[in-house]
CSV table of C-alpha atoms in Angstrom, one decimal:
chain,number,residue,atom,x,y,z
A,927,MET,CA,11.0,1.7,-58.8
A,928,LYS,CA,11.7,4.6,-56.5
A,929,ARG,CA,14.9,4.2,-54.4
A,930,ARG,CA,14.5,4.9,-50.7
A,931,THR,CA,16.9,7.4,-49.2
A,932,ARG,CA,18.7,7.1,-45.9
A,933,ALA,CA,16.3,9.7,-44.6
A,934,SER,CA,13.3,7.6,-45.5
A,935,HIS,CA,14.8,4.6,-43.8
A,936,TRP,CA,15.3,6.8,-40.7
A,937,THR,CA,11.7,8.0,-40.9
A,938,THR,CA,10.4,4.4,-41.2
A,939,ALA,CA,12.5,3.3,-38.2
A,940,VAL,CA,11.2,6.1,-36.0
A,941,ALA,CA,7.6,5.2,-37.0
A,942,VAL,CA,8.2,1.5,-36.1
A,943,VAL,CA,9.7,2.5,-32.7
A,944,ALA,CA,6.8,4.8,-32.1
A,945,THR,CA,4.4,2.1,-32.9
A,946,VAL,CA,6.1,-0.5,-30.6
A,947,ALA,CA,6.1,2.1,-27.9
A,948,GLY,CA,2.4,2.7,-28.4
A,949,VAL,CA,1.6,-1.0,-28.2
A,950,PHE,CA,3.8,-1.8,-25.2
A,951,GLY,CA,3.9,1.5,-23.4
A,952,GLY,CA,1.1,0.4,-21.1
A,953,GLN,CA,3.4,-2.5,-19.9
A,954,VAL,CA,6.4,-0.4,-19.0
A,955,ALA,CA,4.9,0.3,-15.6
A,956,LEU,CA,4.9,-3.5,-14.9
A,957,ALA,CA,8.7,-3.3,-14.7
A,958,GLY,CA,8.2,-1.8,-11.2
A,959,ILE,CA,7.4,-5.3,-9.9
A,960,VAL,CA,11.2,-6.0,-9.9
A,961,ASP,CA,11.6,-3.8,-6.9
A,962,THR,CA,8.6,-5.0,-4.9
A,963,LYS,CA,7.9,-7.8,-2.5
A,964,HIS,CA,6.2,-9.8,-5.3
A,965,ASN,CA,9.5,-10.4,-6.9
A,966,LEU,CA,10.7,-13.4,-4.9
A,967,GLY,CA,13.6,-14.4,-7.2
A,968,SER,CA,17.3,-14.1,-6.9
A,969,GLN,CA,17.4,-10.7,-8.6
A,970,GLN,CA,15.0,-9.2,-6.1
A,971,THR,CA,15.9,-5.7,-4.9
A,972,GLY,CA,12.7,-5.2,-2.9
A,973,THR,CA,12.0,-5.9,0.7
A,974,GLY,CA,10.1,-9.2,0.6
A,975,ALA,CA,10.5,-11.6,3.5
A,976,ASN,CA,10.7,-14.6,1.3
A,977,LYS,CA,13.4,-14.8,-1.3
A,978,PHE,CA,14.5,-17.7,-3.5
A,979,SER,CA,18.1,-18.0,-4.8
A,980,GLY,CA,17.3,-20.8,-7.3
A,981,THR,CA,16.0,-18.6,-10.1
A,982,GLY,CA,16.1,-15.1,-11.4
A,983,GLU,CA,12.6,-15.4,-12.8
A,984,ILE,CA,9.9,-13.1,-11.6
A,985,CYS,CA,6.6,-14.2,-13.1
A,986,VAL,CA,6.9,-17.9,-12.2
A,987,PHE,CA,5.9,-17.4,-8.6
A,988,CYS,CA,2.4,-16.6,-9.7
A,989,HIS,CA,2.0,-17.4,-13.4
A,990,THR,CA,2.8,-20.3,-15.8
A,991,PRO,CA,2.3,-20.4,-19.6
A,992,HIS,CA,1.1,-24.0,-19.5
A,993,GLY,CA,-1.2,-26.1,-17.3
A,994,ALA,CA,-2.5,-23.3,-15.1
A,995,ASP,CA,-5.2,-23.6,-12.5
A,996,THR,CA,-8.5,-22.5,-14.1
A,997,ALA,CA,-10.3,-22.4,-10.7
A,998,ALA,CA,-8.7,-19.0,-10.1
A,999,LYS,CA,-10.1,-16.2,-12.2
A,1000,ILE,CA,-6.6,-14.9,-12.9
A,1001,PRO,CA,-4.8,-15.6,-16.2
A,1002,LEU,CA,-2.4,-18.5,-16.2
A,1003,TRP,CA,-2.4,-18.9,-12.4
A,1004,ASN,CA,0.5,-21.0,-11.2
A,1005,ARG,CA,-0.9,-21.9,-7.7
A,1006,LYS,CA,-3.8,-23.9,-6.6
A,1007,ALA,CA,-6.7,-21.6,-5.6
A,1008,SER,CA,-7.2,-21.4,-1.9
A,1009,THR,CA,-9.9,-23.7,-0.7
A,1010,THR,CA,-9.9,-22.5,2.9
A,1011,THR,CA,-13.3,-21.5,4.4
A,1012,TYR,CA,-13.2,-18.1,5.9
A,1013,GLN,CA,-15.3,-16.1,8.4
A,1014,THR,CA,-16.1,-12.9,6.5
A,1015,TYR,CA,-17.0,-9.4,7.5
A,1016,ASN,CA,-20.7,-10.0,7.4
A,1017,SER,CA,-20.4,-12.5,10.2
A,1018,LEU,CA,-20.0,-9.5,12.6
A,1019,GLY,CA,-23.7,-8.7,12.3
A,1020,THR,CA,-22.9,-5.1,11.5
A,1021,LEU,CA,-25.8,-2.9,10.5
A,1022,SER,CA,-23.7,-0.8,8.1
A,1023,LEU,CA,-23.3,-3.6,5.5
A,1024,ASP,CA,-26.1,-3.1,3.0
A,1025,GLY,CA,-25.1,-5.4,0.2
A,1026,GLY,CA,-25.2,-9.2,-0.1
A,1027,THR,CA,-22.0,-11.2,0.2
A,1028,ALA,CA,-20.6,-14.1,-1.9
A,1029,ALA,CA,-18.3,-16.8,-0.9
A,1030,VAL,CA,-14.6,-16.0,-1.3
A,1031,GLY,CA,-13.9,-16.3,-5.0
A,1032,SER,CA,-13.1,-14.4,-8.1
A,1033,THR,CA,-9.7,-12.7,-8.0
A,1034,SER,CA,-9.6,-12.8,-4.3
A,1035,VAL,CA,-9.2,-16.5,-4.1
A,1036,ALA,CA,-6.0,-16.2,-6.2
A,1037,CYS,CA,-4.6,-13.6,-3.8
A,1038,LEU,CA,-5.3,-15.8,-0.8
A,1039,SER,CA,-3.5,-18.7,-2.5
A,1040,CYS,CA,-0.4,-16.9,-1.4
A,1041,HIS,CA,-1.7,-14.8,1.5
A,1042,ASP,CA,-3.8,-17.2,3.5
A,1043,GLY,CA,-0.8,-18.4,5.5
A,1044,VAL,CA,-1.6,-22.0,4.7
A,1045,GLN,CA,0.2,-22.9,1.4
A,1046,ALA,CA,4.0,-22.7,1.4
A,1047,MET,CA,5.6,-20.3,-1.1
A,1048,ASN,CA,7.1,-23.1,-3.1
A,1049,THR,CA,3.7,-24.7,-3.6
A,1050,VAL,CA,3.2,-24.0,-7.3
A,1051,ILE,CA,1.9,-26.0,-10.2
A,1052,ASN,CA,4.9,-25.6,-12.5
A,1053,ALA,CA,8.3,-24.7,-10.9
A,1054,PRO,CA,11.0,-23.0,-12.9
A,1055,GLY,CA,12.7,-25.2,-15.5
A,1056,SER,CA,12.1,-26.7,-18.9
A,1057,GLY,CA,9.9,-29.5,-17.7
A,1058,LEU,CA,6.4,-29.2,-16.4
A,1059,SER,CA,7.5,-30.5,-13.0
A,1060,GLY,CA,10.3,-27.9,-12.8
A,1061,ASP,CA,13.7,-28.4,-11.2
A,1062,THR,CA,14.6,-29.9,-7.9
A,1063,ALA,CA,16.1,-26.7,-6.7
A,1064,TRP,CA,12.6,-25.3,-6.2
A,1065,ASN,CA,11.9,-27.7,-3.4
A,1066,ASP,CA,15.3,-27.2,-1.8
A,1067,THR,CA,14.3,-25.1,1.3
A,1068,SER,CA,18.0,-24.0,1.7
A,1069,LYS,CA,17.5,-21.9,-1.4
A,1070,TRP,CA,14.7,-20.0,0.4
A,1071,ASN,CA,16.1,-17.5,2.8
A,1072,THR,CA,13.2,-18.4,5.2
A,1073,GLY,CA,12.9,-22.1,4.2
A,1074,GLY,CA,9.9,-21.3,2.0
A,1075,ARG,CA,7.7,-20.6,5.0
A,1076,ASN,CA,4.0,-20.2,4.4
A,1077,ASP,CA,3.3,-17.5,7.0
A,1078,LEU,CA,5.6,-14.7,6.0
A,1079,GLY,CA,3.3,-13.6,3.2
A,1080,LYS,CA,0.3,-13.9,5.3
A,1081,MET,CA,-2.0,-10.9,5.5
A,1082,THR,CA,-1.7,-8.9,8.7
A,1083,GLY,CA,-5.5,-9.3,9.2
A,1084,LEU,CA,-5.1,-13.1,9.1
A,1085,ALA,CA,-2.8,-13.4,12.1
A,1086,ALA,CA,-4.9,-16.2,13.4
A,1087,VAL,CA,-5.4,-18.0,10.1
A,1088,ALA,CA,-5.6,-21.8,10.3
A,1089,THR,CA,-6.1,-21.6,14.0
A,1090,ASP,CA,-9.1,-19.3,14.5
A,1091,SER,CA,-11.7,-20.2,11.9
A,1092,ASP,CA,-9.6,-18.5,9.2
A,1093,SER,CA,-11.0,-15.0,9.8
A,1094,LEU,CA,-11.5,-12.3,7.2
A,1095,LYS,CA,-14.0,-10.5,9.4
A,1096,ASN,CA,-11.5,-7.9,10.5
A,1097,ASP,CA,-10.6,-6.8,6.9
A,1098,HIS,CA,-12.3,-4.7,4.3
A,1099,PRO,CA,-15.2,-6.8,2.9
A,1100,ILE,CA,-14.5,-8.7,-0.3
A,1101,GLY,CA,-17.1,-10.6,-2.4
A,1102,ILE,CA,-19.5,-7.7,-1.5
A,1103,GLN,CA,-22.0,-6.0,-3.8
A,1104,TYR,CA,-20.8,-2.5,-4.8
A,1105,GLY,CA,-22.8,0.2,-3.1
A,1106,GLY,CA,-25.1,-2.2,-1.3
A,1107,GLY,CA,-26.3,-3.6,-4.6
A,1108,PRO,CA,-29.0,-2.1,-6.8
A,1109,ASN,CA,-32.2,-0.6,-5.5
A,1110,ALA,CA,-35.6,-1.0,-7.3
A,1111,SER,CA,-34.2,0.9,-10.3
A,1112,GLY,CA,-31.8,-1.9,-11.1
A,1113,ILE,CA,-28.5,-1.8,-13.0
A,1114,PRO,CA,-28.5,-0.1,-16.4
A,1115,THR,CA,-27.0,-2.4,-19.0
A,1116,GLY,CA,-25.4,-2.0,-22.4
A,1117,ALA,CA,-22.5,-0.1,-23.9
A,1118,GLY,CA,-21.6,3.0,-21.9
A,1119,ALA,CA,-24.3,2.4,-19.3
A,1120,ASP,CA,-22.9,3.7,-16.0
A,1121,TYR,CA,-24.1,2.4,-12.6
A,1122,PRO,CA,-25.3,5.8,-11.1
A,1123,LYS,CA,-25.4,6.3,-7.3
A,1124,ALA,CA,-29.1,6.9,-7.7
A,1125,ASN,CA,-29.5,3.2,-8.5
A,1126,LEU,CA,-27.6,2.1,-5.4
A,1127,LYS,CA,-29.1,1.0,-2.1
A,1128,ASP,CA,-26.4,2.9,-0.3
A,1129,PRO,CA,-26.3,6.6,-1.4
A,1130,ASP,CA,-22.8,7.0,0.2
A,1131,PHE,CA,-21.1,5.4,-2.8
A,1132,LYS,CA,-20.1,7.0,-6.1
A,1133,THR,CA,-21.3,6.2,-9.6
A,1134,ALA,CA,-19.5,3.3,-11.2
A,1135,SER,CA,-18.5,3.5,-14.8
A,1136,SER,CA,-19.3,0.8,-17.3
A,1137,ALA,CA,-18.6,-0.6,-20.7
A,1138,ILE,CA,-19.0,-3.7,-22.8
A,1139,LEU,CA,-15.7,-5.7,-23.0
A,1140,ALA,CA,-15.5,-8.8,-25.1
A,1141,GLY,CA,-19.3,-9.0,-25.0
A,1142,SER,CA,-19.5,-8.8,-21.2
A,1143,GLN,CA,-20.5,-5.9,-19.0
A,1144,VAL,CA,-17.6,-4.5,-16.9
A,1145,TRP,CA,-17.6,-1.9,-14.2
A,1146,TRP,CA,-15.0,0.3,-12.5
A,1147,VAL,CA,-14.7,3.4,-10.3
A,1148,GLU,CA,-12.9,6.3,-11.9
A,1149,THR,CA,-9.8,7.7,-10.1
A,1150,GLY,CA,-8.7,10.2,-12.7
A,1151,THR,CA,-9.6,11.2,-16.2
A,1152,THR,CA,-12.7,9.7,-17.8
A,1153,GLY,CA,-12.2,6.4,-19.5
A,1154,ARG,CA,-11.0,2.9,-18.3
A,1155,GLN,CA,-7.4,3.0,-17.3
A,1156,LYS,CA,-5.0,1.1,-15.1
A,1157,THR,CA,-5.3,3.3,-12.0
A,1158,ASP,CA,-9.1,3.0,-11.9
A,1159,LEU,CA,-10.6,0.6,-9.3
A,1160,PRO,CA,-12.1,-2.4,-11.1
A,1161,LEU,CA,-15.3,-4.1,-9.9
A,1162,TYR,CA,-15.7,-7.8,-10.6
A,1163,ALA,CA,-18.9,-9.3,-12.2
A,1164,ARG,CA,-20.3,-12.1,-10.2
A,1165,PRO,CA,-23.7,-13.9,-10.4
A,1166,VAL,CA,-26.2,-13.0,-7.7
A,1167,GLY,CA,-29.4,-14.3,-6.1
A,1168,THR,CA,-30.2,-17.4,-4.2
A,1169,ALA,CA,-27.0,-19.5,-4.1
A,1170,LEU,CA,-25.5,-16.6,-6.1
A,1171,VAL,CA,-27.5,-17.5,-9.2
A,1172,TYR,CA,-31.0,-16.7,-10.3
A,1173,THR,CA,-33.0,-16.3,-13.5
A,1174,ASP,CA,-34.0,-12.9,-14.8
A,1175,THR,CA,-37.4,-13.6,-16.2
A,1176,SER,CA,-37.9,-10.1,-17.4
A,1177,LYS,CA,-35.1,-10.7,-20.0
A,1178,ASN,CA,-34.8,-14.3,-20.8
A,1179,ALA,CA,-35.6,-17.5,-18.9
A,1180,ASN,CA,-32.0,-18.6,-19.1
A,1181,THR,CA,-30.2,-15.3,-18.5
A,1182,THR,CA,-27.9,-15.3,-15.5
A,1183,VAL,CA,-27.7,-11.9,-13.8
A,1184,VAL,CA,-24.4,-10.5,-12.8
A,1185,GLU,CA,-23.5,-7.5,-10.6
A,1186,PRO,CA,-20.4,-5.6,-9.8
A,1187,PHE,CA,-18.6,-6.9,-6.6
A,1188,VAL,CA,-15.7,-5.5,-4.6
A,1189,GLU,CA,-12.7,-7.9,-4.5
A,1190,CYS,CA,-9.1,-7.7,-3.2
A,1191,ALA,CA,-7.9,-6.5,-6.7
A,1192,SER,CA,-10.4,-3.7,-6.7
A,1193,CYS,CA,-7.9,-1.7,-4.5
A,1194,HIS,CA,-4.7,-3.6,-5.1
A,1195,ASP,CA,-2.7,-4.2,-8.2
A,1196,PRO,CA,-0.2,-7.0,-7.7
A,1197,HIS,CA,2.1,-5.5,-10.3
A,1198,SER,CA,2.1,-2.0,-8.8
A,1199,GLU,CA,5.2,-0.5,-7.3
A,1200,LYS,CA,3.1,1.6,-4.9
A,1201,ALA,CA,3.1,0.9,-1.2
A,1202,THR,CA,1.0,-2.2,-0.4
A,1203,PHE,CA,0.3,-2.5,-4.1
A,1204,LEU,CA,-2.4,0.1,-4.1
A,1205,ARG,CA,-3.8,1.1,-7.5
A,1206,VAL,CA,-3.5,4.7,-6.5
A,1207,GLU,CA,-1.6,6.4,-3.7
A,1208,ASN,CA,-3.8,6.8,-0.6
A,1209,THR,CA,-2.8,10.4,0.0
A,1210,ASN,CA,-5.7,12.1,1.7
A,1211,SER,CA,-7.5,8.7,1.7
A,1212,ALA,CA,-7.8,8.8,-2.1
A,1213,VAL,CA,-8.4,5.1,-2.3
A,1214,CYS,CA,-11.2,5.1,0.2
A,1215,LEU,CA,-12.9,8.2,-1.2
A,1216,ALA,CA,-12.7,6.9,-4.8
A,1217,CYS,CA,-15.7,4.7,-3.8
A,1218,HIS,CA,-17.1,6.1,-0.6
A,1219,ASP,CA,-18.9,9.5,-1.1
A,1220,LYS,CA,-18.1,11.1,2.2
């Protein structure tokens, strides 16, 4: 048996560290949430209006490892998805809106479970603590610097929420087909099949990249180097057609067709340390021009 030298132990240790860094390196950026408004805990160093002194946890305000709400298309969501009915952008009757719209859903309904100004900040499924019901401190409004008010996290554009038909009509459209939806050419499918602007009804949008992930088609808009990465703008697959579902008879009688839609999380990353949680800095309107070909 060959005896390992101290040098070989050192080499192995370096290799292990390098491997761990490679595996978890993509998560380092998430540490930035500590200093943002989305850290509502007692260790918060950000500028959020609502702060809670009863726990130093960060993730619990949005996520739970057990008993999550599966109505929200967000992993392990710790809040009940918003069920509010909204007036959306298409209710304006604008002629510049080419694509079809869907009811508020997908990732956007999870965002609105905090930002609709209806649910209080301490309305979670599982509060901090060892039991599924959490600890009593969570419901002690004296531990919230604002009493756990529901309106301080409210989106600026929802200033009249809960009193004026819960309006989203003065905000960027969500639940909207990317680029106005496909023209007669349709959407290419399969691994590496991009969604070229030539296939869009609205030519003022850029090509969306595509790939097959876990057997499903995913789309995103590139913001940097080629290849799917954290700073790209994701598009969210949703079923389309009458009542948002229809049968594609050209493929299979039971195939549900999905298309890429723009949602809140297309532009915003809730874990980002950037201003207003944008996926990329909006210098020179970089976020807008990532999708809009102007």
